[in-house]
């Protein structure tokens, strides 16, 4: 799997239409599949995400990521990180991707949530969205 940067994510998404969607995956007009997956972890840590509020047949004109927010649990040293990616058509948000990563029991472990992009040519790219 090729590790890519955020600018490359934008290049792969811009000016394509969202044609299908379920909570965990969106499909673009050229057949590209995009999902949020836990791509690395240790023991009891976890990561993941989902797409929300998706509007079909909207051409993607911009992709923006929020800053990662980190929270510490009230018990132990466990922490969680969250991030939101907004996909725009002109000035309107047409999809939200929310991802999280949790470092498990007392913060001893780690996890990574990634945006996984499976292109039509069978090439798979990975952008690490958030880690903890």
N, CA, C and O atoms as a MOPAC input file, in Angstrom:
PM7 MOZYME 1SCF
protein

 N      0.84900 1    -1.17200 1     0.00000 1
 C      0.00000 1     0.00000 1     0.00000 1
 C      0.89600 1     1.23700 1     0.00000 1
 O      1.81800 1     1.33300 1     0.80900 1
 N      0.63400 1     2.17000 1    -0.89100 1
 C      1.41000 1     3.40500 1    -0.97300 1
 C      0.94600 1     4.40000 1     0.07400 1
 O     -0.24600 1     4.70000 1     0.15800 1
 N      1.87000 1     4.91700 1     0.87300 1
 C      1.55700 1     5.96500 1     1.84300 1
 C      1.62000 1     7.29800 1     1.10500 1
 O      2.61200 1     7.59800 1     0.44000 1
 N      0.54900 1     8.10600 1     1.22400 1
 C      0.49900 1     9.38500 1     0.51000 1
 C      0.27700 1    10.52900 1     1.49600 1
 O     -0.07700 1    10.30900 1     2.65400 1
 N      0.49100 1    11.74500 1     1.01800 1
 C      0.29300 1    12.97300 1     1.78900 1
 C     -1.08900 1    13.55600 1     1.47800 1
 O     -1.74800 1    13.13900 1     0.52500 1
 N     -1.51900 1    14.52600 1     2.29600 1
 C     -2.85200 1    15.10400 1     2.14700 1
 C     -3.05200 1    15.74700 1     0.77400 1
 O     -4.13700 1    15.63200 1     0.20300 1
 N     -2.05000 1    16.41300 1     0.23600 1
 C     -2.19200 1    17.03700 1    -1.08400 1
 C     -2.47600 1    15.99100 1    -2.15700 1
 O     -3.21800 1    16.25600 1    -3.10200 1
 N     -1.89400 1    14.81500 1    -2.01700 1
 C     -2.16700 1    13.73200 1    -2.96500 1
 C     -3.59200 1    13.21200 1    -2.80600 1
 O     -4.22500 1    12.83000 1    -3.79100 1
 N     -4.10400 1    13.19400 1    -1.56900 1
 C     -5.50700 1    12.81400 1    -1.34400 1
 C     -6.40900 1    13.76000 1    -2.12400 1
 O     -7.32200 1    13.32800 1    -2.82700 1
 N     -6.14300 1    15.04500 1    -1.99300 1
 C     -6.95600 1    16.03500 1    -2.70300 1
 C     -6.91200 1    15.80200 1    -4.21100 1
 O     -7.94500 1    15.86900 1    -4.87600 1
 N     -5.73200 1    15.53100 1    -4.75200 1
 C     -5.60600 1    15.28600 1    -6.19000 1
 C     -6.45500 1    14.08900 1    -6.62500 1
 O     -7.03400 1    14.09900 1    -7.71200 1
 N     -6.52800 1    13.06800 1    -5.78500 1
 C     -7.28700 1    11.86100 1    -6.13000 1
 C     -8.80100 1    12.06400 1    -6.03800 1
 O     -9.55900 1    11.33900 1    -6.68200 1
 N     -9.24900 1    13.04200 1    -5.24400 1
 C    -10.67800 1    13.24700 1    -5.03100 1
 C    -11.27800 1    14.39600 1    -5.84000 1
 O    -12.43700 1    14.32300 1    -6.24900 1
 N    -10.51000 1    15.44100 1    -6.06900 1
 C    -11.06700 1    16.63800 1    -6.69300 1
 C    -11.65300 1    16.37900 1    -8.07000 1
 O    -11.10300 1    15.63200 1    -8.87900 1
 N    -12.80800 1    17.03400 1    -8.31200 1
 C    -13.51300 1    17.06700 1    -9.59300 1
 C    -14.11000 1    15.72300 1    -9.99700 1
 O    -14.37300 1    15.47600 1   -11.17400 1
 N    -14.32200 1    14.85700 1    -9.00400 1
 C    -15.03100 1    13.60100 1    -9.23600 1
 C    -16.34400 1    13.65700 1    -8.46900 1
 O    -16.46300 1    14.39600 1    -7.49200 1
 N    -17.32600 1    12.88400 1    -8.90500 1
 C    -18.62200 1    12.84200 1    -8.23500 1
 C    -18.66700 1    11.67800 1    -7.25900 1
 O    -18.06800 1    10.62900 1    -7.49600 1
 N    -19.38500 1    11.87400 1    -6.15800 1
 C    -19.68600 1    10.79100 1    -5.22900 1
 C    -20.93200 1    10.09800 1    -5.76900 1
 O    -21.99200 1    10.71700 1    -5.86400 1
 N    -20.81400 1     8.81700 1    -6.12500 1
 C    -21.94000 1     8.12500 1    -6.75500 1
 C    -22.62000 1     7.11500 1    -5.83300 1
 O    -23.80500 1     6.82800 1    -6.00300 1
 N    -21.88100 1     6.56800 1    -4.85000 1
 C    -22.45800 1     5.62100 1    -3.89500 1
 C    -21.86100 1     5.87400 1    -2.52400 1
 O    -20.76900 1     6.42500 1    -2.38900 1
 N    -22.62100 1     5.44700 1    -1.48900 1
 C    -22.16000 1     5.66900 1    -0.12800 1
 C    -22.84200 1     4.70400 1     0.81900 1
 O    -24.03400 1     4.42200 1     0.69100 1
 N    -22.07100 1     4.20200 1     1.77200 1
 C    -22.63300 1     3.57600 1     2.97000 1
 C    -21.80700 1     4.13500 1     4.12000 1
 O    -20.89900 1     4.92800 1     3.87200 1
 N    -22.06800 1     3.77300 1     5.32000 1
 C    -21.39000 1     4.38400 1     6.46000 1
 C    -19.88000 1     4.28200 1     6.42700 1
 O    -19.18800 1     5.15300 1     6.95500 1
 N    -19.36400 1     3.23600 1     5.81800 1
 C    -17.93000 1     3.01100 1     5.89000 1
 C    -17.18300 1     3.26200 1     4.58600 1
 O    -15.95300 1     3.22000 1     4.57600 1
 N    -17.88900 1     3.52300 1     3.47900 1
 C    -17.20300 1     3.62900 1     2.19100 1
 C    -17.96900 1     4.53600 1     1.23700 1
 O    -19.20000 1     4.54100 1     1.22500 1
 N    -17.22500 1     5.30800 1     0.43200 1
 C    -17.85100 1     6.06100 1    -0.64800 1
 C    -17.20500 1     5.62400 1    -1.96700 1
 O    -16.04500 1     5.21400 1    -2.00300 1
 N    -17.98000 1     5.72400 1    -3.03800 1
 C    -17.50700 1     5.39300 1    -4.37400 1
 C    -17.57100 1     6.65000 1    -5.22500 1
 O    -18.56100 1     7.38200 1    -5.19800 1
 N    -16.50400 1     6.89400 1    -5.98100 1
 C    -16.46200 1     8.05100 1    -6.86300 1
 C    -16.82300 1     7.65400 1    -8.28300 1
 O    -16.86100 1     6.46800 1    -8.61200 1
 N    -17.08600 1     8.64400 1    -9.12500 1
 C    -17.54600 1     8.41200 1   -10.49600 1
 C    -16.57000 1     7.61200 1   -11.34500 1
 O    -16.98500 1     6.98600 1   -12.32100 1
 N    -15.28800 1     7.61400 1   -11.00600 1
 C    -14.31500 1     6.83500 1   -11.78400 1
 C    -14.10100 1     5.43400 1   -11.20900 1
 O    -13.21700 1     4.70800 1   -11.66200 1
 N    -14.91600 1     5.04600 1   -10.20000 1
 C    -14.81400 1     3.72700 1    -9.59200 1
 C    -13.90900 1     3.65800 1    -8.37700 1
 O    -13.81700 1     2.60300 1    -7.74800 1
 N    -13.24200 1     4.74200 1    -8.02600 1
 C    -12.38100 1     4.77800 1    -6.84600 1
 C    -13.20900 1     4.54100 1    -5.58900 1
 O    -14.26900 1     5.14300 1    -5.42000 1
 N    -12.72700 1     3.66100 1    -4.70200 1
 C    -13.37600 1     3.38300 1    -3.42100 1
 C    -12.56700 1     4.03500 1    -2.30800 1
 O    -11.34000 1     3.94100 1    -2.28500 1
 N    -13.25800 1     4.69400 1    -1.38700 1
 C    -12.59500 1     5.37400 1    -0.27800 1
 C    -13.21200 1     4.88300 1     1.02000 1
 O    -14.43300 1     4.90100 1     1.18000 1
 N    -12.36900 1     4.44500 1     1.94500 1
 C    -12.85600 1     3.96200 1     3.24300 1
 C    -11.95400 1     4.48200 1     4.35300 1
 O    -10.83700 1     4.93800 1     4.10700 1
 N    -12.46400 1     4.40300 1     5.58500 1
 C    -11.66900 1     4.73500 1     6.77000 1
 C    -11.43700 1     3.42600 1     7.50300 1
 O    -12.38600 1     2.72600 1     7.85600 1
 N    -10.16900 1     3.09600 1     7.73200 1
 C     -9.83600 1     1.80400 1     8.30700 1
 C     -8.75200 1     1.93400 1     9.36800 1
 O     -7.92800 1     2.84700 1     9.31900 1
 N     -8.76000 1     1.02000 1    10.31800 1
 C     -7.65700 1     0.91200 1    11.27100 1
 C     -6.53400 1     0.18500 1    10.53700 1
 O     -6.66900 1    -0.99500 1    10.21400 1
 N     -5.43900 1     0.87100 1    10.27400 1
 C     -4.36100 1     0.28800 1     9.47700 1
 C     -3.15800 1    -0.14900 1    10.30200 1
 O     -2.28300 1    -0.85300 1     9.79800 1
 N     -3.11000 1     0.26000 1    11.55300 1
 C     -2.02600 1    -0.17700 1    12.42700 1
 C     -2.51800 1    -0.06300 1    13.86700 1
 O     -3.23800 1     0.87700 1    14.20300 1
 N     -2.13400 1    -1.01400 1    14.71900 1
 C     -2.57300 1    -1.00200 1    16.10300 1
 C     -1.75000 1    -1.99400 1    16.90200 1
 O     -1.02300 1    -2.82300 1    16.35400 1
 N     -1.88500 1    -1.88400 1    18.19200 1
 C     -1.23500 1    -2.80900 1    19.10500 1
 C     -2.25400 1    -3.18900 1    20.16800 1
 O     -2.96500 1    -2.33000 1    20.69000 1
 N     -2.32400 1    -4.44900 1    20.48000 1
 C     -3.13100 1    -5.01100 1    21.56300 1
 C     -4.56900 1    -4.50800 1    21.55300 1
 O     -5.32100 1    -4.79300 1    20.62000 1
 N     -4.95100 1    -3.76800 1    22.57700 1
 C     -6.34900 1    -3.38500 1    22.76200 1
 C     -6.65100 1    -1.94800 1    22.32600 1
 O     -7.71800 1    -1.42700 1    22.65100 1
 N     -5.75800 1    -1.31000 1    21.61400 1
 C     -6.03200 1     0.01300 1    21.06500 1
 C     -6.97800 1    -0.13600 1    19.87200 1
 O     -7.09200 1    -1.21900 1    19.29900 1
 N     -7.65200 1     0.94900 1    19.50200 1
 C     -8.59000 1     0.87100 1    18.38900 1
 C     -8.58500 1     2.16800 1    17.59000 1
 O     -8.15600 1     3.21300 1    18.07900 1
 N     -9.06400 1     2.08400 1    16.36000 1
 C     -9.18200 1     3.25000 1    15.48700 1
 C    -10.23000 1     2.94100 1    14.43000 1
 O    -10.54000 1     1.77800 1    14.17300 1
 N    -10.76800 1     3.97200 1    13.82600 1
 C    -11.75300 1     3.76700 1    12.77900 1
 C    -12.40900 1     5.06600 1    12.40000 1
 O    -11.92800 1     6.14400 1    12.74900 1
 N    -13.50500 1     4.96500 1    11.68700 1
 C    -14.22100 1     6.16200 1    11.28300 1
 C    -15.37800 1     5.82700 1    10.37700 1
 O    -15.61700 1     4.66500 1    10.04800 1
 N    -16.09700 1     6.86400 1     9.97800 1
 C    -17.24700 1     6.68100 1     9.10200 1
 C    -17.52600 1     7.95400 1     8.32400 1
 O    -17.06800 1     9.03900 1     8.68400 1
 N    -18.28800 1     7.79800 1     7.25100 1
 C    -18.75600 1     8.92500 1     6.45400 1
 C    -20.18300 1     9.25300 1     6.86800 1
 O    -20.98600 1     8.35700 1     7.12900 1
 N    -20.48900 1    10.54500 1     6.92800 1
 C    -21.82100 1    10.99700 1     7.32400 1
 C    -22.29900 1    12.09200 1     6.37000 1
 O    -21.50500 1    12.76200 1     5.71000 1
 N    -23.61600 1    12.24900 1     6.32300 1
 C    -24.25400 1    13.35900 1     5.60200 1
 C    -23.76600 1    13.48100 1     4.16300 1
 O    -23.47600 1    14.58400 1     3.69800 1
 N    -23.67300 1    12.36300 1     3.46000 1
 C    -23.14400 1    12.34600 1     2.10000 1
 C    -24.24600 1    12.67000 1     1.09900 1
 O    -25.34600 1    12.12200 1     1.17400 1
 N    -23.94400 1    13.56000 1     0.16800 1
 C    -24.85600 1    13.88100 1    -0.92100 1
 C    -24.29100 1    13.28100 1    -2.19800 1
 O    -23.15300 1    13.56000 1    -2.57500 1
 N    -25.09000 1    12.45800 1    -2.85800 1
 C    -24.63800 1    11.79600 1    -4.07700 1
 C    -24.67000 1    12.75100 1    -5.26400 1
 O    -25.39400 1    13.74700 1    -5.26100 1
 N    -23.87100 1    12.42800 1    -6.27700 1
 C    -23.77700 1    13.17800 1    -7.52900 1
 C    -23.27500 1    14.60800 1    -7.34700 1
 O    -23.54400 1    15.46900 1    -8.18400 1
 N    -22.55600 1    14.86400 1    -6.27000 1
 C    -21.95200 1    16.17300 1    -6.06100 1
 C    -20.49100 1    16.11000 1    -6.49600 1
 O    -19.76500 1    15.19700 1    -6.10300 1
 N    -20.06600 1    17.05900 1    -7.29200 1
 C    -18.67200 1    17.11200 1    -7.72900 1
 C    -17.82700 1    17.69100 1    -6.59400 1
 O    -18.15300 1    18.74300 1    -6.04400 1
 N    -16.75700 1    17.00900 1    -6.25300 1
 C    -15.88100 1    17.43900 1    -5.15700 1
 C    -15.00700 1    18.58600 1    -5.64700 1
 O    -14.25600 1    18.44200 1    -6.61200 1
 N    -15.11600 1    19.72700 1    -4.96900 1
 C    -14.32200 1    20.89700 1    -5.34600 1
 C    -13.27500 1    21.26800 1    -4.29800 1
 O    -12.38800 1    22.07500 1    -4.57400 1
 N    -13.36600 1    20.68500 1    -3.08900 1
 C    -12.35500 1    20.95800 1    -2.06700 1
 C    -12.44900 1    19.89600 1    -0.98000 1
 O    -13.50500 1    19.30200 1    -0.76300 1
 N    -11.33800 1    19.66800 1    -0.30800 1
 C    -11.26400 1    18.74100 1     0.82100 1
 C    -10.46500 1    19.44700 1     1.91300 1
 O     -9.36600 1    19.94300 1     1.66500 1
 N    -11.02600 1    19.48800 1     3.12800 1
 C    -10.39700 1    20.19200 1     4.24700 1
 C    -10.40000 1    19.27900 1     5.46400 1
 O    -11.37700 1    18.57400 1     5.71600 1
 N     -9.30300 1    19.29400 1     6.21900 1
 C     -9.23800 1    18.51700 1     7.46600 1
 C     -9.15800 1    19.45800 1     8.65200 1
 O     -8.46200 1    20.47200 1     8.61800 1
 N     -9.89000 1    19.10000 1     9.71000 1
 C     -9.81000 1    19.87100 1    10.94800 1
 C     -8.54000 1    19.48600 1    11.70300 1
 O     -7.87100 1    18.51200 1    11.35900 1
 N     -8.22600 1    20.25100 1    12.71800 1
 C     -7.08600 1    19.90600 1    13.56000 1
 C     -7.45200 1    18.71400 1    14.43500 1
 O     -8.60900 1    18.54600 1    14.82000 1
 N     -6.48000 1    17.90700 1    14.74000 1
 C     -6.69600 1    16.74900 1    15.60500 1
 C     -6.96100 1    17.23800 1    17.02300 1
 O     -6.22200 1    18.07000 1    17.54900 1
 N     -8.02800 1    16.71400 1    17.64300 1
 C     -8.29200 1    17.00400 1    19.05100 1
 C     -7.95800 1    15.76600 1    19.86700 1
 O     -8.27500 1    14.64500 1    19.46900 1
 N     -7.32300 1    15.97200 1    20.99800 1
 C     -6.92800 1    14.85800 1    21.86200 1
 C     -7.58200 1    15.03900 1    23.22700 1
 O     -7.59600 1    16.13300 1    23.79100 1
 N     -8.12200 1    13.93600 1    23.74100 1
 C     -8.74400 1    13.96600 1    25.05800 1
 C     -8.14700 1    12.85900 1    25.91300 1
 O     -7.77500 1    11.79700 1    25.41200 1
 N     -8.06500 1    13.12100 1    27.18600 1
 C     -7.55300 1    12.15400 1    28.15700 1
 C     -8.74200 1    11.61900 1    28.95000 1
 O     -9.63100 1    12.38200 1    29.32800 1
 N     -8.76000 1    10.32200 1    29.20100 1
 C     -9.86900 1     9.74600 1    29.97000 1
 C     -9.71300 1    10.09800 1    31.45100 1
 O     -8.62400 1    10.42900 1    31.92100 1
 N    -10.82200 1    10.01700 1    32.16000 1
 C    -10.80900 1    10.29700 1    33.59700 1
 C    -10.13400 1     9.19600 1    34.39100 1
 O     -9.68800 1     9.42900 1    35.51500 1
 N    -10.05000 1     7.99900 1    33.82600 1
 C     -9.42300 1     6.88700 1    34.52900 1
 C     -8.19800 1     6.43900 1    33.74000 1
 O     -8.25500 1     6.32300 1    32.51600 1
 N     -7.12700 1     6.19500 1    34.41300 1
 C     -5.91100 1     5.73700 1    33.75200 1
 C     -5.31600 1     6.80600 1    32.86400 1
 O     -5.65800 1     7.98300 1    32.97500 1
 N     -4.43400 1     6.39500 1    31.99300 1
 C     -3.75500 1     7.32300 1    31.08700 1
 C     -4.24400 1     7.19600 1    29.65800 1
 O     -3.60300 1     7.70600 1    28.73900 1
 N     -5.36500 1     6.52900 1    29.45500 1
 C     -5.88300 1     6.30600 1    28.11000 1
 C     -6.26700 1     7.63600 1    27.46300 1
 O     -6.82800 1     8.51500 1    28.11700 1
 N     -5.96000 1     7.77200 1    26.17300 1
 C     -6.34000 1     8.99200 1    25.45900 1
 C     -6.93600 1     8.62400 1    24.10700 1
 O     -6.76600 1     7.50700 1    23.61900 1
 N     -7.63600 1     9.58300 1    23.51400 1
 C     -8.25600 1     9.39100 1    22.21500 1
 C     -8.02600 1    10.64300 1    21.38500 1
 O     -8.02900 1    11.75500 1    21.91200 1
 N     -7.82900 1    10.46100 1    20.09500 1
 C     -7.66700 1    11.56800 1    19.16000 1
 C     -8.77200 1    11.47700 1    18.11300 1
 O     -9.14500 1    10.38300 1    17.69100 1
 N     -9.29400 1    12.62900 1    17.69600 1
 C    -10.36500 1    12.66800 1    16.69500 1
 C    -10.05600 1    13.73400 1    15.65400 1
 O     -9.40900 1    14.74100 1    15.94200 1
 N    -10.53400 1    13.48800 1    14.43400 1
 C    -10.37200 1    14.45700 1    13.34900 1
 C    -11.57900 1    14.34500 1    12.41700 1
 O    -12.18600 1    13.28000 1    12.29900 1
 N    -11.91500 1    15.44300 1    11.76300 1
 C    -13.00200 1    15.46700 1    10.78900 1
 C    -12.46200 1    15.96100 1     9.45300 1
 O    -11.72100 1    16.94200 1     9.39800 1
 N    -12.83600 1    15.28000 1     8.38300 1
 C    -12.50600 1    15.72900 1     7.03400 1
 C    -13.81700 1    16.15900 1     6.39100 1
 O    -14.80600 1    15.42800 1     6.44200 1
 N    -13.82900 1    17.33500 1     5.79000 1
 C    -15.01500 1    17.83500 1     5.10400 1
 C    -14.75500 1    17.82000 1     3.60200 1
 O    -13.71400 1    18.27700 1     3.13100 1
 N    -15.72200 1    17.28500 1     2.86400 1
 C    -15.64500 1    17.24100 1     1.40600 1
 C    -16.68700 1    18.22500 1     0.88000 1
 O    -17.86200 1    18.14400 1     1.23800 1
 N    -16.25400 1    19.14900 1     0.03300 1
 C    -17.10200 1    20.24200 1    -0.42400 1
 C    -17.47700 1    20.11200 1    -1.89700 1
 O    -16.71500 1    19.58500 1    -2.70800 1
 N    -18.67700 1    20.61100 1    -2.22000 1
 C    -19.09400 1    20.93700 1    -3.58300 1
 C    -19.36900 1    22.43300 1    -3.54900 1
 O    -20.33700 1    22.88200 1    -2.93500 1
 N    -18.51200 1    23.20000 1    -4.21200 1
 C    -18.54700 1    24.66300 1    -4.12000 1
 C    -18.43600 1    25.06800 1    -2.64500 1
 O    -17.44500 1    24.72300 1    -2.00200 1
 N    -19.41000 1    25.78100 1    -2.09400 1
 C    -19.35100 1    26.21300 1    -0.69800 1
 C    -20.06500 1    25.26300 1     0.26100 1
 O    -20.07600 1    25.49800 1     1.46900 1
 N    -20.66100 1    24.19600 1    -0.26600 1
 C    -21.47900 1    23.30100 1     0.54600 1
 C    -20.72800 1    22.03200 1     0.92000 1
 O    -20.06500 1    21.42100 1     0.08100 1
 N    -20.83600 1    21.64000 1     2.18400 1
 C    -20.26600 1    20.36300 1     2.62800 1
 C    -21.16400 1    19.25800 1     2.10400 1
 O    -22.36500 1    19.25900 1     2.37500 1
 N    -20.59600 1    18.30500 1     1.34900 1
 C    -21.38500 1    17.20700 1     0.78600 1
 C    -21.04800 1    15.86800 1     1.43500 1
 O    -21.70400 1    14.86300 1     1.15800 1
 N    -20.03100 1    15.84700 1     2.29600 1
 C    -19.70200 1    14.62600 1     3.03600 1
 C    -18.79200 1    14.98700 1     4.20500 1
 O    -17.93200 1    15.86200 1     4.10600 1
 N    -19.01000 1    14.28800 1     5.30600 1
 C    -18.12900 1    14.39100 1     6.47000 1
 C    -17.50700 1    13.03400 1     6.71900 1
 O    -18.18300 1    12.00900 1     6.63400 1
 N    -16.23100 1    13.02600 1     7.02300 1
 C    -15.55900 1    11.80700 1     7.43500 1
 C    -15.03600 1    12.08400 1     8.84200 1
 O    -14.23800 1    12.99800 1     9.05000 1
 N    -15.49100 1    11.29300 1     9.79100 1
 C    -15.03600 1    11.43200 1    11.16800 1
 C    -14.20200 1    10.20800 1    11.51800 1
 O    -14.63500 1     9.07500 1    11.31000 1
 N    -13.00600 1    10.43900 1    12.05000 1
 C    -12.11000 1     9.34200 1    12.39600 1
 C    -11.60700 1     9.51800 1    13.82300 1
 O    -11.53300 1    10.63200 1    14.34100 1
 N    -11.26400 1     8.38900 1    14.44700 1
 C    -10.73400 1     8.42200 1    15.80400 1
 C     -9.62200 1     7.39100 1    15.94000 1
 O     -9.53100 1     6.43900 1    15.16500 1
 N     -8.78400 1     7.60600 1    16.94300 1
 C     -7.76300 1     6.62400 1    17.32700 1
 C     -7.68300 1     6.64500 1    18.84700 1
 O     -7.74200 1     7.70800 1    19.46500 1
 N     -7.54800 1     5.46800 1    19.44500 1
 C     -7.50900 1     5.32600 1    20.89700 1
 C     -6.27100 1     4.51600 1    21.25300 1
 O     -5.95800 1     3.53100 1    20.58500 1
 N     -5.56200 1     4.92900 1    22.31000 1
 C     -4.31500 1     4.24000 1    22.64200 1
 C     -4.48600 1     3.10300 1    23.64100 1
 O     -3.50500 1     2.62500 1    24.20900 1
 N     -5.71100 1     2.67100 1    23.85700 1
 C     -5.94400 1     1.43500 1    24.60900 1
 C     -5.76800 1     1.55100 1    26.10300 1
 O     -5.77400 1     2.64500 1    26.66900 1
 N     -5.61700 1     0.43200 1    26.71300 1
 C     -5.55300 1     0.27900 1    28.16100 1
 C     -4.42400 1     1.09600 1    28.77000 1
 O     -3.25100 1     0.78800 1    28.55800 1
 N     -4.76300 1     2.12400 1    29.51600 1
 C     -3.82100 1     2.97400 1    30.24900 1
 C     -2.78700 1     3.63400 1    29.34500 1
 O     -1.72300 1     4.03600 1    29.81800 1
 N     -3.08200 1     3.75100 1    28.05400 1
 C     -2.20300 1     4.47900 1    27.15800 1
 C     -0.91800 1     3.77000 1    26.78500 1
 O      0.02200 1     4.41400 1    26.32000 1
 N     -0.85200 1     2.47600 1    26.97200 1
 C      0.37900 1     1.74500 1    26.66400 1
 C      0.49700 1     1.36900 1    25.19100 1
 O      1.58300 1     0.99800 1    24.74500 1
 N     -0.57400 1     1.45300 1    24.43500 1
 C     -0.59100 1     0.93400 1    23.07300 1
 C     -0.80300 1     2.06900 1    22.08000 1
 O     -0.75600 1     3.23900 1    22.45900 1
 N     -1.03400 1     1.73800 1    20.81900 1
 C     -1.21700 1     2.76100 1    19.79600 1
 C     -2.16900 1     2.25200 1    18.72000 1
 O     -2.39500 1     1.04900 1    18.58800 1
 N     -2.71700 1     3.18400 1    17.95800 1
 C     -3.54800 1     2.82800 1    16.81300 1
 C     -3.48700 1     3.94400 1    15.78300 1
 O     -3.15500 1     5.08500 1    16.10200 1
 N     -3.81400 1     3.59400 1    14.53600 1
 C     -3.80800 1     4.54700 1    13.43300 1
 C     -5.07000 1     4.33500 1    12.60200 1
 O     -5.36700 1     3.21300 1    12.19200 1
 N     -5.81200 1     5.41500 1    12.35300 1
 C     -6.94400 1     5.39100 1    11.42000 1
 C     -6.48400 1     6.05500 1    10.13100 1
 O     -5.91800 1     7.14800 1    10.15900 1
 N     -6.72500 1     5.39800 1     9.00500 1
 C     -6.26100 1     5.90800 1     7.71800 1
 C     -7.40600 1     5.99800 1     6.72300 1
 O     -8.36800 1     5.23300 1     6.78300 1
 N     -7.28100 1     6.94100 1     5.81800 1
 C     -8.15000 1     7.00700 1     4.66000 1
 C     -7.51000 1     6.09500 1     3.62500 1
 O     -6.38300 1     6.33600 1     3.19100 1
 N     -8.22300 1     5.05000 1     3.23000 1
 C     -7.70200 1     4.09200 1     2.26400 1
 C     -8.40800 1     4.33200 1     0.94200 1
 O     -9.63600 1     4.30500 1     0.86800 1
 N     -7.61400 1     4.57000 1    -0.11400 1
 C     -8.14500 1     4.89600 1    -1.42900 1
 C     -7.75100 1     3.78400 1    -2.38900 1
 O     -6.57000 1     3.57900 1    -2.67100 1
 N     -8.75800 1     3.06800 1    -2.88800 1
 C     -8.51900 1     1.97600 1    -3.84000 1
 C     -8.89400 1     2.47000 1    -5.22600 1
 O    -10.07000 1     2.61700 1    -5.55700 1
 N     -7.87300 1     2.72000 1    -6.02400 1
 C     -8.09000 1     3.25800 1    -7.36100 1
 C     -8.47000 1     2.14200 1    -8.33100 1
 O     -8.20700 1     0.96600 1    -8.07700 1
 N     -9.08200 1     2.52100 1    -9.42900 1
 C     -9.55900 1     1.58300 1   -10.43300 1
 C     -8.42100 1     0.71000 1   -10.95000 1
 O     -8.63900 1    -0.45900 1   -11.26900 1
 N     -7.21800 1     1.25600 1   -11.03700 1
 C     -6.07100 1     0.51400 1   -11.56700 1
 C     -5.52800 1    -0.49000 1   -10.55300 1
 O     -4.41200 1    -0.98500 1   -10.72000 1
 N     -6.28700 1    -0.79900 1    -9.51400 1
 C     -5.90100 1    -1.73300 1    -8.44800 1
 C     -4.78800 1    -1.22500 1    -7.55800 1
 O     -4.24000 1    -1.99400 1    -6.76900 1
 N     -4.43900 1     0.03400 1    -7.66000 1
 C     -3.45100 1     0.61300 1    -6.75300 1
 C     -4.17500 1     1.09500 1    -5.50600 1
 O     -5.21700 1     1.74400 1    -5.59700 1
 N     -3.62300 1     0.77900 1    -4.34400 1
 C     -4.22900 1     1.21800 1    -3.09200 1
 C     -3.29500 1     2.19600 1    -2.40300 1
 O     -2.09900 1     1.94400 1    -2.25500 1
 N     -3.87300 1     3.32800 1    -1.98300 1
 C     -3.11400 1     4.37000 1    -1.30100 1
 C     -3.65700 1     4.52600 1     0.11200 1
 O     -4.82800 1     4.25000 1     0.37400 1
 N     -2.80000 1     4.96900 1     1.01100 1
 C     -3.18000 1     5.13800 1     2.41200 1
 C     -2.70700 1     6.49800 1     2.89300 1
 O     -1.54100 1     6.85600 1     2.72600 1
 N     -3.62600 1     7.25600 1     3.49400 1
 C     -3.28100 1     8.51300 1     4.14800 1
 C     -3.61300 1     8.35900 1     5.61400 1
 O     -4.78100 1     8.17600 1     5.96000 1
 N     -2.62700 1     8.42700 1     6.48400 1
 C     -2.84000 1     8.27300 1     7.91800 1
 C     -3.50900 1     9.53900 1     8.46000 1
 O     -2.88500 1    10.59700 1     8.55000 1
 N     -4.77800 1     9.41100 1     8.81500 1
 C     -5.59300 1    10.56000 1     9.21100 1
 C     -5.31300 1    10.96100 1    10.64900 1
 O     -5.10800 1    12.13900 1    10.94400 1
 N     -5.30500 1     9.97100 1    11.55200 1
 C     -5.12000 1    10.26700 1    12.97600 1
 C     -4.47100 1     9.07700 1    13.65200 1
 O     -4.73200 1     7.92900 1    13.29300 1
 N     -3.62100 1     9.35400 1    14.63600 1
 C     -3.00700 1     8.27300 1    15.41000 1
 C     -3.02400 1     8.64700 1    16.87700 1
 O     -3.19000 1     9.81100 1    17.24100 1
 N     -2.84900 1     7.64400 1    17.70100 1
 C     -2.86600 1     7.87700 1    19.13400 1
 C     -2.00000 1     6.81900 1    19.80400 1
 O     -1.86300 1     6.81700 1    21.02700 1

